[in-house]
Amino acid sequence: MRAAIAELRRSGHRISAPRRQVLEALYAASAPVSADEIAGGLDGRFSSSDPASVYRTLELLERTGLARHVHLGHGPGRYAPASVGERDYFVCERCEQVRAADPRALEPVREAIARAFGWRVRFNHFPIAGLCPRCAEEADGAGYGS
Amino acid sequence: MRAAIAELRRSGHRISAPRRQVLEALYAASAPVSADEIAGGLDGRFSSSDPASVYRTLELLERTGLARHVHLGHGPGRYAPASVGERDYFVCERCEQVRAADPRALEPVREAIARAFGWRVRFNHFPIAGLCPRCAEEADGAGYGS
DNA sequence: ATACTTGCAAATGATTTGCCAGTGT
DNA sequence: ACACTGGCAAATCATTTGCAAGTAT
């Protein structure tokens, strides 16, 4: 977060209380958070602020490469600081569980796609959707093979 | 479309003019269409109808397995009839181009993911995002290797 | 001092819902 | 006839924008 503030300064932006609050919540969260959650101060852990300002700050952070957002489902977009490093996301269509993976783990997959289709892809903005191991097994087991 | 109507009847639903219109537009479109596009009669090619009814009909079609929707970007959801078969989607983050692929083409990818992560995944609800071949090349070329 | 930021309200875009009149079966 | 549907308006949710007042530098 210190580095983020420095980078904002460096790129000619001002450090205001609302911006600090967004950064604080963003860095404190252990998973990507929505603008509204940030605006609500993460359930009171931080002081709350105006959603519009939160969106403006998040947009600034994305423009300066300090944050990213991901669409984990039909709800609001969720933001994470860039400092956590790029993550690829899996989301279970049945139990809603989210799993984050190191992009290196998916490198072979990306390569296979590049070879077969010529596309250079990522899974950090739209997740990989499907069934998590548990739900996949339950789906199989259902009906004992009937 | 005939089959869809039969299936709706079979599952105890009524066939009304608005429902026909949604089906017509859905089946006439050559790519997934938004509810608003359907409501607008696909630019006048069909009679227009109320967005709320369109959404209700689309929801019904999804419930009965006759249609699916995909999120191809930050815009509205886009719907396709189930009859076209499942498709996996690629979307280019730079030029917005969309490519649909036969899921069989991605079977090796799905298998690799299943082996490595235990997830059984699909790319028909959230697309695979990245750079299309052309944009990937341009991204490489930019700066002549600088 | 002055340009950048905020807060609040209102606008926008996508989608959902309530309700009563209309209609498929 | 009767329950299921549609139309229209209003509500909701996520996000953006306009603008006057506030503040970081």
PDB file of N, CA, C and O in Angstrom, chain B residues 16-17 25 30 38 41 53 56 58 76 91 96 110 123 135:
ATOM      1  N   SER B  16     -47.522 -17.751 -26.842  1.00  0.00           N
ATOM      2  CA  SER B  16     -48.151 -16.470 -27.138  1.00  0.00           C
ATOM      3  C   SER B  16     -47.354 -15.757 -28.222  1.00  0.00           C
ATOM      4  O   SER B  16     -46.224 -16.151 -28.535  1.00  0.00           O
ATOM      5  N   ALA B  17     -47.953 -14.701 -28.750  1.00  0.00           N
ATOM      6  CA  ALA B  17     -47.275 -13.931 -29.791  1.00  0.00           C
ATOM      7  C   ALA B  17     -45.914 -13.428 -29.304  1.00  0.00           C
ATOM      8  O   ALA B  17     -44.910 -13.599 -29.998  1.00  0.00           O
ATOM      9  N   ALA B  25     -36.582 -14.117 -33.216  1.00  0.00           N
ATOM     10  CA  ALA B  25     -35.357 -13.305 -33.238  1.00  0.00           C
ATOM     11  C   ALA B  25     -34.168 -14.151 -32.798  1.00  0.00           C
ATOM     12  O   ALA B  25     -33.098 -14.120 -33.410  1.00  0.00           O
ATOM     13  N   SER B  30     -27.465 -14.631 -35.968  1.00  0.00           N
ATOM     14  CA  SER B  30     -26.331 -15.480 -36.303  1.00  0.00           C
ATOM     15  C   SER B  30     -25.281 -15.456 -35.196  1.00  0.00           C
ATOM     16  O   SER B  30     -24.261 -16.117 -35.286  1.00  0.00           O
ATOM     17  N   ILE B  38     -33.446  -8.093 -29.071  1.00  0.00           N
ATOM     18  CA  ILE B  38     -34.637  -8.890 -29.354  1.00  0.00           C
ATOM     19  C   ILE B  38     -35.880  -8.021 -29.213  1.00  0.00           C
ATOM     20  O   ILE B  38     -36.758  -8.028 -30.076  1.00  0.00           O
ATOM     21  N   GLY B  41     -36.722  -5.991 -32.030  1.00  0.00           N
ATOM     22  CA  GLY B  41     -37.029  -6.722 -33.249  1.00  0.00           C
ATOM     23  C   GLY B  41     -35.838  -6.866 -34.177  1.00  0.00           C
ATOM     24  O   GLY B  41     -36.000  -6.922 -35.387  1.00  0.00           O
ATOM     25  N   SER B  53     -41.045  -8.414 -21.031  1.00  0.00           N
ATOM     26  CA  SER B  53     -41.549  -9.698 -21.506  1.00  0.00           C
ATOM     27  C   SER B  53     -40.429 -10.504 -22.129  1.00  0.00           C
ATOM     28  O   SER B  53     -40.378 -11.734 -21.993  1.00  0.00           O
ATOM     29  N   ARG B  56     -38.561 -12.029 -19.425  1.00  0.00           N
ATOM     30  CA  ARG B  56     -39.298 -13.144 -18.822  1.00  0.00           C
ATOM     31  C   ARG B  56     -39.264 -14.367 -19.722  1.00  0.00           C
ATOM     32  O   ARG B  56     -39.107 -15.501 -19.263  1.00  0.00           O
ATOM     33  N   LEU B  58     -36.965 -15.086 -21.976  1.00  0.00           N
ATOM     34  CA  LEU B  58     -35.610 -15.639 -22.010  1.00  0.00           C
ATOM     35  C   LEU B  58     -35.334 -16.456 -20.756  1.00  0.00           C
ATOM     36  O   LEU B  58     -34.709 -17.514 -20.810  1.00  0.00           O
ATOM     37  N   PRO B  76     -24.540  -5.957 -21.974  1.00  0.00           N
ATOM     38  CA  PRO B  76     -25.630  -6.827 -21.531  1.00  0.00           C
ATOM     39  C   PRO B  76     -25.343  -8.280 -21.849  1.00  0.00           C
ATOM     40  O   PRO B  76     -24.525  -8.591 -22.715  1.00  0.00           O
ATOM     41  N   VAL B  91     -13.050 -14.039 -26.508  1.00  0.00           N
ATOM     42  CA  VAL B  91     -13.293 -12.624 -26.786  1.00  0.00           C
ATOM     43  C   VAL B  91     -11.970 -11.876 -26.663  1.00  0.00           C
ATOM     44  O   VAL B  91     -11.207 -12.075 -25.712  1.00  0.00           O
ATOM     45  N   GLU B  96     -12.177  -6.593 -29.387  1.00  0.00           N
ATOM     46  CA  GLU B  96     -13.552  -6.988 -29.058  1.00  0.00           C
ATOM     47  C   GLU B  96     -14.084  -8.142 -29.895  1.00  0.00           C
ATOM     48  O   GLU B  96     -15.227  -8.550 -29.741  1.00  0.00           O
ATOM     49  N   ARG B 110      -9.927 -28.747 -21.495  1.00  0.00           N
ATOM     50  CA  ARG B 110     -10.747 -29.119 -20.346  1.00  0.00           C
ATOM     51  C   ARG B 110     -10.120 -30.288 -19.582  1.00  0.00           C
ATOM     52  O   ARG B 110     -10.106 -30.298 -18.352  1.00  0.00           O
ATOM     53  N   PHE B 123     -16.538 -23.048 -21.138  1.00  0.00           N
ATOM     54  CA  PHE B 123     -16.257 -21.665 -21.517  1.00  0.00           C
ATOM     55  C   PHE B 123     -17.427 -21.092 -22.309  1.00  0.00           C
ATOM     56  O   PHE B 123     -17.239 -20.323 -23.239  1.00  0.00           O
ATOM     57  N   CYS B 135      -4.218  -9.390 -32.791  1.00  0.00           N
ATOM     58  CA  CYS B 135      -3.836  -8.434 -31.744  1.00  0.00           C
ATOM     59  C   CYS B 135      -2.627  -8.925 -30.954  1.00  0.00           C
ATOM     60  O   CYS B 135      -1.815  -8.123 -30.492  1.00  0.00           O
TER      61      CYS B 135
END
